[in-house]
Tab-separated table of C-alpha atoms in Angstrom:
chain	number	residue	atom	x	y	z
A	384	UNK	CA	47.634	-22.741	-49.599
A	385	UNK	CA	44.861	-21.058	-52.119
A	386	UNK	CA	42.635	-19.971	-49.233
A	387	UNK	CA	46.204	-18.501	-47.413
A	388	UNK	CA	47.148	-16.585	-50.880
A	389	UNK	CA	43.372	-15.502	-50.877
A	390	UNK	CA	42.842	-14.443	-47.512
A	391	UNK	CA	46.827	-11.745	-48.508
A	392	UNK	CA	44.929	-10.923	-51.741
A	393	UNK	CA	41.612	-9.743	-49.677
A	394	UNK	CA	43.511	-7.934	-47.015
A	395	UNK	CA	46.317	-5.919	-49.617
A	396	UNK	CA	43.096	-5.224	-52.271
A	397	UNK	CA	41.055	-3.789	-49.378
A	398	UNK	CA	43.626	-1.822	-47.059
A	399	UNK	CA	45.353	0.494	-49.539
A	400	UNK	CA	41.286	1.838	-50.770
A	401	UNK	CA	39.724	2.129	-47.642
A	402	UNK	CA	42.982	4.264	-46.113
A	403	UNK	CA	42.312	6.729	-48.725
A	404	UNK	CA	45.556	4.668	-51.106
A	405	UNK	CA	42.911	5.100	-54.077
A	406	UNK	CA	45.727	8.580	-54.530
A	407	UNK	CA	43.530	10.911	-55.632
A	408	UNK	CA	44.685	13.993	-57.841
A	409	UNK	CA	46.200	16.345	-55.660
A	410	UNK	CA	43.871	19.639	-55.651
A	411	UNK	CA	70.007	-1.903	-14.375
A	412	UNK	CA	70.991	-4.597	-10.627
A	413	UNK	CA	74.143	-3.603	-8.892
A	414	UNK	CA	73.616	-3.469	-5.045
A	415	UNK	CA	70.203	-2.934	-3.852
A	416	UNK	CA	70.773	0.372	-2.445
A	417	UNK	CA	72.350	1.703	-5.314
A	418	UNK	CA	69.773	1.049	-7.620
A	419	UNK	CA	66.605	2.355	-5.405
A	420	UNK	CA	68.314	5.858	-5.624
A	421	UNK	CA	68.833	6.038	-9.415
A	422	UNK	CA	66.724	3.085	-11.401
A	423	UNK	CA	68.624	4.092	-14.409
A	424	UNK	CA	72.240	3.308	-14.980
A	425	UNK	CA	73.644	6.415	-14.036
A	426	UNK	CA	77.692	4.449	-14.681
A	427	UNK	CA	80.342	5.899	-16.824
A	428	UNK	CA	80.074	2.472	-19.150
A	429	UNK	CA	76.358	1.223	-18.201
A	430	UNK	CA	77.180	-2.063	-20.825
A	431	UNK	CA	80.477	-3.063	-18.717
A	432	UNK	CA	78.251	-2.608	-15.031
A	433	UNK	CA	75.141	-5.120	-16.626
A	434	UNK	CA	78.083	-7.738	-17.955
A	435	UNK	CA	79.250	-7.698	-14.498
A	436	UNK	CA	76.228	-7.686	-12.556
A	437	UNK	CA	74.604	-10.284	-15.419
A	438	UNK	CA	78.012	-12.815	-14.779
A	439	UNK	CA	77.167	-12.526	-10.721
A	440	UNK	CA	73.881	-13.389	-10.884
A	441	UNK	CA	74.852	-16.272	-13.245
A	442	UNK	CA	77.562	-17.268	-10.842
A	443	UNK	CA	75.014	-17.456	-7.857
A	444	UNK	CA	72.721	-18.998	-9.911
A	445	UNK	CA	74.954	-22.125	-11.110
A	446	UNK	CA	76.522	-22.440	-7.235
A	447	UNK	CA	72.696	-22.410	-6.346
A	448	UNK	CA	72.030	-25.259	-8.674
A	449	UNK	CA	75.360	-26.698	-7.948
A	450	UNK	CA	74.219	-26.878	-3.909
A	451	UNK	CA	71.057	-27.679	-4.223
A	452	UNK	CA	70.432	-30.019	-7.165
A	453	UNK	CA	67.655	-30.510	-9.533
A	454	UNK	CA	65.606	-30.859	-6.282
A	455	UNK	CA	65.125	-28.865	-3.275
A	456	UNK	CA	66.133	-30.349	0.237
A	457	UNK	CA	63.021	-31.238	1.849
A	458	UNK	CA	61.704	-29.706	5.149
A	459	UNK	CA	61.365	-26.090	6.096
A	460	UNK	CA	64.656	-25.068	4.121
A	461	UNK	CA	62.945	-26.314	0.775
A	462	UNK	CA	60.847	-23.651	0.135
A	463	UNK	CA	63.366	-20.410	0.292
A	464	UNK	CA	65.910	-22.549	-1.664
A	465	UNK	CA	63.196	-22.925	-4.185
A	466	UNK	CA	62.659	-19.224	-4.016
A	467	UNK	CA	66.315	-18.215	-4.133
A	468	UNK	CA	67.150	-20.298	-7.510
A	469	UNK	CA	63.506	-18.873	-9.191
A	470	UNK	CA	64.924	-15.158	-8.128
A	471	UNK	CA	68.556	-15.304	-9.255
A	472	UNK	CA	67.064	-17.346	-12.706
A	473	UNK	CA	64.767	-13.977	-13.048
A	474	UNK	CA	67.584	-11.652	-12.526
A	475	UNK	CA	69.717	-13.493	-15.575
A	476	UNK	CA	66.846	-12.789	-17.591
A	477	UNK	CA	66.706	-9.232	-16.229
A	478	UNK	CA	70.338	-8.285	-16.951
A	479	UNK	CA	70.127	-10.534	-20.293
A	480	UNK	CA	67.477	-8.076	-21.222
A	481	UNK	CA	69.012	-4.501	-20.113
A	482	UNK	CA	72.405	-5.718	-22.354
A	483	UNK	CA	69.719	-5.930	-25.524
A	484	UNK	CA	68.185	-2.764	-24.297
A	485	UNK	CA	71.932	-1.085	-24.308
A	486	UNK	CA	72.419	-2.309	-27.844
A	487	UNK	CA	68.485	-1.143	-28.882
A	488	UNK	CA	69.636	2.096	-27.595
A	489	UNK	CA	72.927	2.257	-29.381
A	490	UNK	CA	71.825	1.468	-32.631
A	491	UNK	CA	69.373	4.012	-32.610
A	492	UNK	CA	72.040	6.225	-31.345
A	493	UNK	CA	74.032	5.764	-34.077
A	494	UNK	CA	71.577	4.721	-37.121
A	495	UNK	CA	69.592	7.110	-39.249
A	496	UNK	CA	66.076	7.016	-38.800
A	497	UNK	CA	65.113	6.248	-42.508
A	498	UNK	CA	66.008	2.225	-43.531
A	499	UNK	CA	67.770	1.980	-46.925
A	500	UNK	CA	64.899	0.951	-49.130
A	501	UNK	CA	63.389	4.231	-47.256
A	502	UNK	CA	66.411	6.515	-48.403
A	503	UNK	CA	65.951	5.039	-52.078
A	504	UNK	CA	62.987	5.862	-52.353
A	505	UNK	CA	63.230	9.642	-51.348
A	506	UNK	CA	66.332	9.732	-53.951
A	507	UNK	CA	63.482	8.956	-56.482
A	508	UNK	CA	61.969	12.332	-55.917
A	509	UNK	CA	65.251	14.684	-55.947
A	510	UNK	CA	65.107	15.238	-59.299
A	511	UNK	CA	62.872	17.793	-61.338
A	512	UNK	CA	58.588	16.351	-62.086
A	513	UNK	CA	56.377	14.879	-63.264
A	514	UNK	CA	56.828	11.474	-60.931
A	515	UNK	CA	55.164	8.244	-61.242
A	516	UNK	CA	52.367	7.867	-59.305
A	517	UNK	CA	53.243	4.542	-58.618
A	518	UNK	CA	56.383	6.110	-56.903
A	519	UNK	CA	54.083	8.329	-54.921
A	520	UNK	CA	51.696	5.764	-53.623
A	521	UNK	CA	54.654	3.617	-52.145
A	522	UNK	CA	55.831	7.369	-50.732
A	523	UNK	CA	52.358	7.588	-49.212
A	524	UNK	CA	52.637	3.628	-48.111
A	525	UNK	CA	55.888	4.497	-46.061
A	526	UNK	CA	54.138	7.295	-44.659
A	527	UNK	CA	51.405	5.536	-43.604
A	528	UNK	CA	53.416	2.708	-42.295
A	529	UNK	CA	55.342	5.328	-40.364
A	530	UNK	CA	52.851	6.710	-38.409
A	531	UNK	CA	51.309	3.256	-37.435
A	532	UNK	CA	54.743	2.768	-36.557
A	533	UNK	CA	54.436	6.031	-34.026
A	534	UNK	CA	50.764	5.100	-32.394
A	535	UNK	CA	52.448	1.888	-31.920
A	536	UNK	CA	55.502	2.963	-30.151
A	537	UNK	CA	53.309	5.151	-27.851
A	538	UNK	CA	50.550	2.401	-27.035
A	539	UNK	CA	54.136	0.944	-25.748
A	540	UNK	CA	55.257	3.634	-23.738
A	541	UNK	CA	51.947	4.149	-21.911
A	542	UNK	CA	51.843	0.560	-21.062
A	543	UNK	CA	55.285	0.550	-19.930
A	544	UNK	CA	54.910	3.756	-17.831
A	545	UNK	CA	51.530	2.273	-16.361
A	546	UNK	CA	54.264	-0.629	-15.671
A	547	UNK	CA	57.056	1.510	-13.906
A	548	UNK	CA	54.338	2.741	-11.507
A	549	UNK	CA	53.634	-0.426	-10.242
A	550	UNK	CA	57.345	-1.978	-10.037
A	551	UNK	CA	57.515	1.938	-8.125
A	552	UNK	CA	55.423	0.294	-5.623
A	553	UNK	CA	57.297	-3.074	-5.448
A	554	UNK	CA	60.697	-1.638	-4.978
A	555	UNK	CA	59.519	0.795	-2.117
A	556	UNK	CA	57.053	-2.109	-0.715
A	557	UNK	CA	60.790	-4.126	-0.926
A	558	UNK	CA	63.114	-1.415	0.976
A	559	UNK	CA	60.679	-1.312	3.557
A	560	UNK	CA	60.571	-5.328	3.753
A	561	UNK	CA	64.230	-5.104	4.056
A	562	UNK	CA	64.805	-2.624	6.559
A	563	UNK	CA	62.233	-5.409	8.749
A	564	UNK	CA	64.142	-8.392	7.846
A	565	UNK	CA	67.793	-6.856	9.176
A	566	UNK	CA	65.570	-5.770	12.696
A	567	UNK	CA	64.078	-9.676	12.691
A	568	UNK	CA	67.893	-10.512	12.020
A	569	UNK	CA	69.094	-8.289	14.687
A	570	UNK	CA	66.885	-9.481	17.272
A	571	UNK	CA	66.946	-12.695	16.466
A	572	UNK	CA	67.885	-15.612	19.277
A	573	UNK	CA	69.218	-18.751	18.779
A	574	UNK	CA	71.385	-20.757	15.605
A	575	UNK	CA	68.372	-21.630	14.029
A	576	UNK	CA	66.398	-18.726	14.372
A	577	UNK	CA	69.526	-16.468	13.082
A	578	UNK	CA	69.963	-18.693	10.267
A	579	UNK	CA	65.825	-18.625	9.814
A	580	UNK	CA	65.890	-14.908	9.747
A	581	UNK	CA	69.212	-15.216	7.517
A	582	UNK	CA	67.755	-16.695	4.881
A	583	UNK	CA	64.455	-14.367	4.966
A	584	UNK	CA	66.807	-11.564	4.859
A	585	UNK	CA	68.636	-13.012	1.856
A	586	UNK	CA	65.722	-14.043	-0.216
A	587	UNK	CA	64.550	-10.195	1.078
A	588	UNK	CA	67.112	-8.355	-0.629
A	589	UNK	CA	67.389	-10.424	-3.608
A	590	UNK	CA	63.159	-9.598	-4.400
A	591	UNK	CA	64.147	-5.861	-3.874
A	592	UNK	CA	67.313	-6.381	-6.109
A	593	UNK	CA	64.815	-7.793	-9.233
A	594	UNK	CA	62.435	-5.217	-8.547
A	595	UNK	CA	65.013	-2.355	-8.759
A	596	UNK	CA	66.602	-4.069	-11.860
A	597	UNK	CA	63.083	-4.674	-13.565
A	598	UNK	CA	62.583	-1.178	-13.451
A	599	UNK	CA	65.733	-0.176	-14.433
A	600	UNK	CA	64.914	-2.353	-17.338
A	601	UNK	CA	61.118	-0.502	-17.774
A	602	UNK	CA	63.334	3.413	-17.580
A	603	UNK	CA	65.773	2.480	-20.687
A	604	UNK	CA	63.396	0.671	-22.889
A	605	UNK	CA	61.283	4.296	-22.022
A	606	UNK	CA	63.774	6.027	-22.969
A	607	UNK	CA	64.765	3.779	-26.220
A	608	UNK	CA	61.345	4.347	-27.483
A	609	UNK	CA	61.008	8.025	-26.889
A	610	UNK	CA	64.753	7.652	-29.153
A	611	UNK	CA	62.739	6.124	-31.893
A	612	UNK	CA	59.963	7.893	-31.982
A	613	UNK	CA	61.816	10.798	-32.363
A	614	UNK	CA	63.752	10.085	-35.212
A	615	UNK	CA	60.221	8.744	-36.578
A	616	UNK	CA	58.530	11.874	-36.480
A	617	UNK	CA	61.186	13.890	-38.066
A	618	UNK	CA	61.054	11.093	-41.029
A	619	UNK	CA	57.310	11.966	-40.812
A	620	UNK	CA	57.422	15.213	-40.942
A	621	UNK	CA	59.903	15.067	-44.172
A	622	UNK	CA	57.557	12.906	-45.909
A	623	UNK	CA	54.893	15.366	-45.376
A	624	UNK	CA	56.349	18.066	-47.383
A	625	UNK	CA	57.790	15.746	-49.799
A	626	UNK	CA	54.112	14.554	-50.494
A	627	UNK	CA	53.388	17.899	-50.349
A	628	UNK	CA	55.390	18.661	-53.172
A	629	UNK	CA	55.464	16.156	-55.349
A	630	UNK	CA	51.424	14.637	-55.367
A	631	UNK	CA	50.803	18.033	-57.874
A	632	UNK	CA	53.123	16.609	-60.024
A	633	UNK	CA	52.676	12.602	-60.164
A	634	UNK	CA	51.674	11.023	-63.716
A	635	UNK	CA	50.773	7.533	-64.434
A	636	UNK	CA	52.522	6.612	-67.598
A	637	UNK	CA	50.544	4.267	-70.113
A	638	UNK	CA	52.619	1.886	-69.482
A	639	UNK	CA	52.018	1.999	-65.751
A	640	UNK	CA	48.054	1.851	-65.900
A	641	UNK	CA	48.265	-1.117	-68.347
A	642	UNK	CA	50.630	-2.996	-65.660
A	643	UNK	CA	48.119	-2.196	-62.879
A	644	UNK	CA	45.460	-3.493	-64.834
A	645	UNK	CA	47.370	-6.502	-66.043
A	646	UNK	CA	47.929	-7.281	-62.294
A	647	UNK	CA	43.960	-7.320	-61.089
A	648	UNK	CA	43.249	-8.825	-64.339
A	649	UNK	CA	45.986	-11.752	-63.256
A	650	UNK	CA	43.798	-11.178	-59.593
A	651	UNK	CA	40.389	-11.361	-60.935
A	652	UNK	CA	41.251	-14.714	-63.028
A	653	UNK	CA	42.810	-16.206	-59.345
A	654	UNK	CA	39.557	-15.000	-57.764
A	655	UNK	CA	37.152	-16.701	-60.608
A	656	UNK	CA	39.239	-20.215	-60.627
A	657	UNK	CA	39.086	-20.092	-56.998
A	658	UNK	CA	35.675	-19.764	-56.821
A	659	UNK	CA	34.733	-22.181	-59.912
A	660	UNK	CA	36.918	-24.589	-57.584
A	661	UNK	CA	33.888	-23.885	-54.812
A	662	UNK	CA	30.953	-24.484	-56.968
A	663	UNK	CA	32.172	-27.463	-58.240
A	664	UNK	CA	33.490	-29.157	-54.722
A	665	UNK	CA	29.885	-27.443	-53.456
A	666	UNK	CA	28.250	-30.071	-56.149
A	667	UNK	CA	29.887	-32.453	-55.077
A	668	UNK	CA	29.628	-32.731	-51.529
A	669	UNK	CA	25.473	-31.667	-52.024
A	670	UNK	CA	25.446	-35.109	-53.522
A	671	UNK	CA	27.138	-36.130	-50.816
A	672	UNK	CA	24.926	-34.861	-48.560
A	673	UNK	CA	21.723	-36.633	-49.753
A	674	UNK	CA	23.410	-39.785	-49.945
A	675	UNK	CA	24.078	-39.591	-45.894
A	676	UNK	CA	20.821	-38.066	-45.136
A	677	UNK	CA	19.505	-40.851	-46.902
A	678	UNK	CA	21.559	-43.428	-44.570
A	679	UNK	CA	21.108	-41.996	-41.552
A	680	UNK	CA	17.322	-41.720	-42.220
A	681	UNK	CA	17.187	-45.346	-42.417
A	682	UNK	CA	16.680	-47.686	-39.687
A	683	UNK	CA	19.964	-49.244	-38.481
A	684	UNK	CA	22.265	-46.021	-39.495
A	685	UNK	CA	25.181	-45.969	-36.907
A	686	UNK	CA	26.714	-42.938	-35.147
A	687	UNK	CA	29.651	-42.550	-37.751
A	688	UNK	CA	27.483	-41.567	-40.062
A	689	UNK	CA	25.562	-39.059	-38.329
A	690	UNK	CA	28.787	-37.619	-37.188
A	691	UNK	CA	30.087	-37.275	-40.507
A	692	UNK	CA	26.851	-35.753	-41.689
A	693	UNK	CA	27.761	-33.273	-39.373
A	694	UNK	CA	31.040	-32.438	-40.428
A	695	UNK	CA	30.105	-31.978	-43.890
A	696	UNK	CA	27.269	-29.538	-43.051
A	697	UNK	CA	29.875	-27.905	-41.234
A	698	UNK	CA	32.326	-27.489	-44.306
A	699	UNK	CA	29.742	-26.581	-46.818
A	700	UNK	CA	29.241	-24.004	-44.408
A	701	UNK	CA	32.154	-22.600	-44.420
A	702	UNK	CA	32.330	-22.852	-48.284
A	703	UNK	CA	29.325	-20.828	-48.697
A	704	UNK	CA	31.068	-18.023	-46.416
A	705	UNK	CA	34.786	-18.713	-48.861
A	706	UNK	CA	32.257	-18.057	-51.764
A	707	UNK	CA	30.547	-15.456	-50.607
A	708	UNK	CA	33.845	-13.829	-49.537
A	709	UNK	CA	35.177	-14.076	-52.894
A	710	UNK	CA	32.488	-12.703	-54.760
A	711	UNK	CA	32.618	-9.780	-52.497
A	712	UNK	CA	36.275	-9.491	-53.366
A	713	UNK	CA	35.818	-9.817	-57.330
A	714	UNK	CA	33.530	-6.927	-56.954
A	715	UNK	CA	36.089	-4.938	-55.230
A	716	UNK	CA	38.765	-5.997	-57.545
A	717	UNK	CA	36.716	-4.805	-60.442
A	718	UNK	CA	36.065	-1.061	-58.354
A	719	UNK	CA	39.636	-1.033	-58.014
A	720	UNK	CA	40.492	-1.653	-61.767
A	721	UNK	CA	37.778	1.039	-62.798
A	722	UNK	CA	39.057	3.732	-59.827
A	723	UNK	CA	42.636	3.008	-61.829
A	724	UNK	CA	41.268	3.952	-64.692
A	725	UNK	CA	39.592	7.153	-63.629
A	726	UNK	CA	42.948	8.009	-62.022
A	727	UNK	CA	44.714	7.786	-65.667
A	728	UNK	CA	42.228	10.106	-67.126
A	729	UNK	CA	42.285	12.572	-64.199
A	730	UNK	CA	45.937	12.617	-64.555
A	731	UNK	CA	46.775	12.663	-68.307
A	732	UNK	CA	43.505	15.405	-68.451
A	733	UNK	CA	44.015	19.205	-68.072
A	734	UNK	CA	40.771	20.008	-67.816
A	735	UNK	CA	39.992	20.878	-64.229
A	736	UNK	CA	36.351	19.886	-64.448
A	737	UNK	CA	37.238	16.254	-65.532
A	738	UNK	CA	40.094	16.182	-62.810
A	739	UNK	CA	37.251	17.214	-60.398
A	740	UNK	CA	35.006	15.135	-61.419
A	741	UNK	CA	37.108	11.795	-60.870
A	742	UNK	CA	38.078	13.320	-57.679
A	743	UNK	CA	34.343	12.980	-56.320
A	744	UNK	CA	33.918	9.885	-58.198
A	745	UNK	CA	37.157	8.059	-56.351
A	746	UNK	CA	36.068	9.907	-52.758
A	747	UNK	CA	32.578	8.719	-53.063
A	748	UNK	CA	33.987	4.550	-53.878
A	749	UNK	CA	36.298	5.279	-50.794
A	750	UNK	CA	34.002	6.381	-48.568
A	751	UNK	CA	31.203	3.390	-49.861
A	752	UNK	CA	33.955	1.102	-49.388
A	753	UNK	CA	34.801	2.382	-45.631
A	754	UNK	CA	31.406	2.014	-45.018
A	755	UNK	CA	31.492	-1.771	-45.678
A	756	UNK	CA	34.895	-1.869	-42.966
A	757	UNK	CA	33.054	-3.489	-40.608
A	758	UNK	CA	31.738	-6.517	-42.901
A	759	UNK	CA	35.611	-6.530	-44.325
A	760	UNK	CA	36.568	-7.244	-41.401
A	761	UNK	CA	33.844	-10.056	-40.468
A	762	UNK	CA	34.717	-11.646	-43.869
A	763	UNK	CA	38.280	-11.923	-43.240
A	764	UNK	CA	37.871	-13.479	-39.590
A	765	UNK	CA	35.879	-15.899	-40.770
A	766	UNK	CA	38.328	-16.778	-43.253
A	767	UNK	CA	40.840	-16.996	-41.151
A	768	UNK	CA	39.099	-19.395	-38.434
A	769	UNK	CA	38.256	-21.677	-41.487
A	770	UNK	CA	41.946	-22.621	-42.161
């Protein structure tokens, strides 16, 4: 539980610096055919035609199971039963997920694009400066968390779109198998070869009925997040001149800077008990050590205690990384509280060459601290893996 609460304390310390946080002064399927000739549902009420087509496929599904059982027949039937119940179980899933598409899509439709804790916190700023620069960090926050919200959403759509292309492919790859099944059909001679090329044809069009509802699926969840992103980027673009506006006039109260400081001291003293927790448990299990060295240096020493020589080398391992971790975070913690208090003076000052001044100061611990991203990063991996 302490190394869980450390490893949140390391990553919310370290994100909101090295993203420039620090806030420096401000200088469908229905039939087959249907569907190949408009993938998206092109229907009056789209929701009403995927209930209907989503309580077919669950009809033919349960009479499948219903005629078949839990097991296929055996012989040469087996195999396109098998395939038959796998297909209609895909296209409940299918039409299960266009009806949460619809309601994606609605919502969006009909929501604002700001949450309420988002439209709060824009009230804050409708009324005349200065504004507390705690206020304006959690502005900049949203922001932030906005547009990784956006990159996101398109990282999605260009997977999805490299998606379509292929199910593209399927469903044409499909037509074409069905327009050779009906001529195999056609031709065919015989009872058992008609109902041979029956079932073919069956399990034919029921492959080219996922493959059109699949991408039915892929052209609404498209469009749903093209919707969001949308009403994203105008929330973005509001922000922007909000920040815009009101980053001249923040002000960090006394009050405020002694809570901030309060809060890394109540960090710093977790950090220090944490690691005084190390050195001592690091003492002990030294001891430990020699004792089992000792033993399995001696003649007679069995297996178990090799092996548990081993593990503990392998924890007091890992406890040297925990402590060098959090010594690398008290230092930060301690940057942090001092790039607070060079904020407060910038901000209370009205001398421009002190404001200035900070300004470098705070860029330069920024920029020293993106430097050491990369070994962040490490640090909190390793972490991680330890737990």
């Amino acid at each position: 539980m302490k190394r869980q609460y450390l490893v949140a304390l390391f990553v919310m310390t370290f994100a909101p610096l090295v993203n420039g946080q620090i806030g420096l002064p401000s200088a469908i399927g229905g039939k087959a055919k249907t569907e190949a000739a408009a993938p998206a549902p092109e229907a009056a009420n789209p929701r009403a035609e995927t209930e209907a087509q989503l309580a077919e496929a669950r009809r033919q599904q349960e009479a499948e199971q219903l005629e078949t059982g839990e097991t296929p027949p055996p012989g040469p039937q087996g195999l396109p039963i098998t395939d038959r119940k796998r297909l209609f179980d895909r296209l409940v899933v299918a039409y299960s997920e266009r009806l949460k598409l619809l309601d994606d899509l609605d919502r969006l439709g009909k929501s604002p694009p700001e949450t309420s804790n988002q439209q709060a916190l824009l009230a804050e700023f409708a009324g005349p400066p200065p504004y507390s620069a705690l206020r304006v960090d959690a502005l900049r926050d949203q922001h932030d968390a906005t547009g990784e919200r956006l990159r996101s959403l398109a990282a999605a759509e260009r997977a999805l779109e490299a998606q379509k292309l292929g199910l593209v492919d399927a469903q044409k790859r499909g037509a074409e198998a069905l327009r050779l099944a009906d001529d195999k059909l056609a031709r065919a001679q015989g009872q058992d070869e008609k109902e041979k090329q029956r079932l073919n044809r069956e399990l034919t069009a029921l492959r080219l009925q996922l493959a059109e509802a699949e991408l039915a699926n892929i052209v609404i969840a498209v469009d749903r997040i093209r919707l969001e992103a949308k009403a994203l980027q105008a929330l973005t673009t509001e922000m922007q001149r909000l920040l815009a506006r009101v980053v001249p006039e923040q002000s960090l109260s006394k009050e405020e800077f002694e809570q901030q400081q309060a809060q890394l001291l109540g960090s710093l003293g977790k950090v220090a008990a944490e690691m005084d927790r190390l050195v001592s448990d690091n003492s002990r299990r030294t001891a430990e050590r020699e004792r089992l060295a000792k033993l399995v240096g001696s003649a007679g020493a069995g297996h178990d205690a090799g092996r548990r020589l081993q593990l503990l080398d392998e924890r007091m391992d890992t406890d040297r990384v925990q402590l060098m971790t959090l010594s690398w975070l008290q230092t930060l913690l301690q940057a942090v509280g001092d790039a607070w208090a060079q904020r407060y003076v910038a901000l209370r000052s009205q001398d421009s060459t002190t404001r200035q001044a900070v300004i470098t100061s705070l860029s330069t611990t920024r920029d020293e601290l993106l430097s050491r991203k990369q070994l962040v990063s490490h640090l909190h991996r390793r972490l991680r893996w330890t737990d």
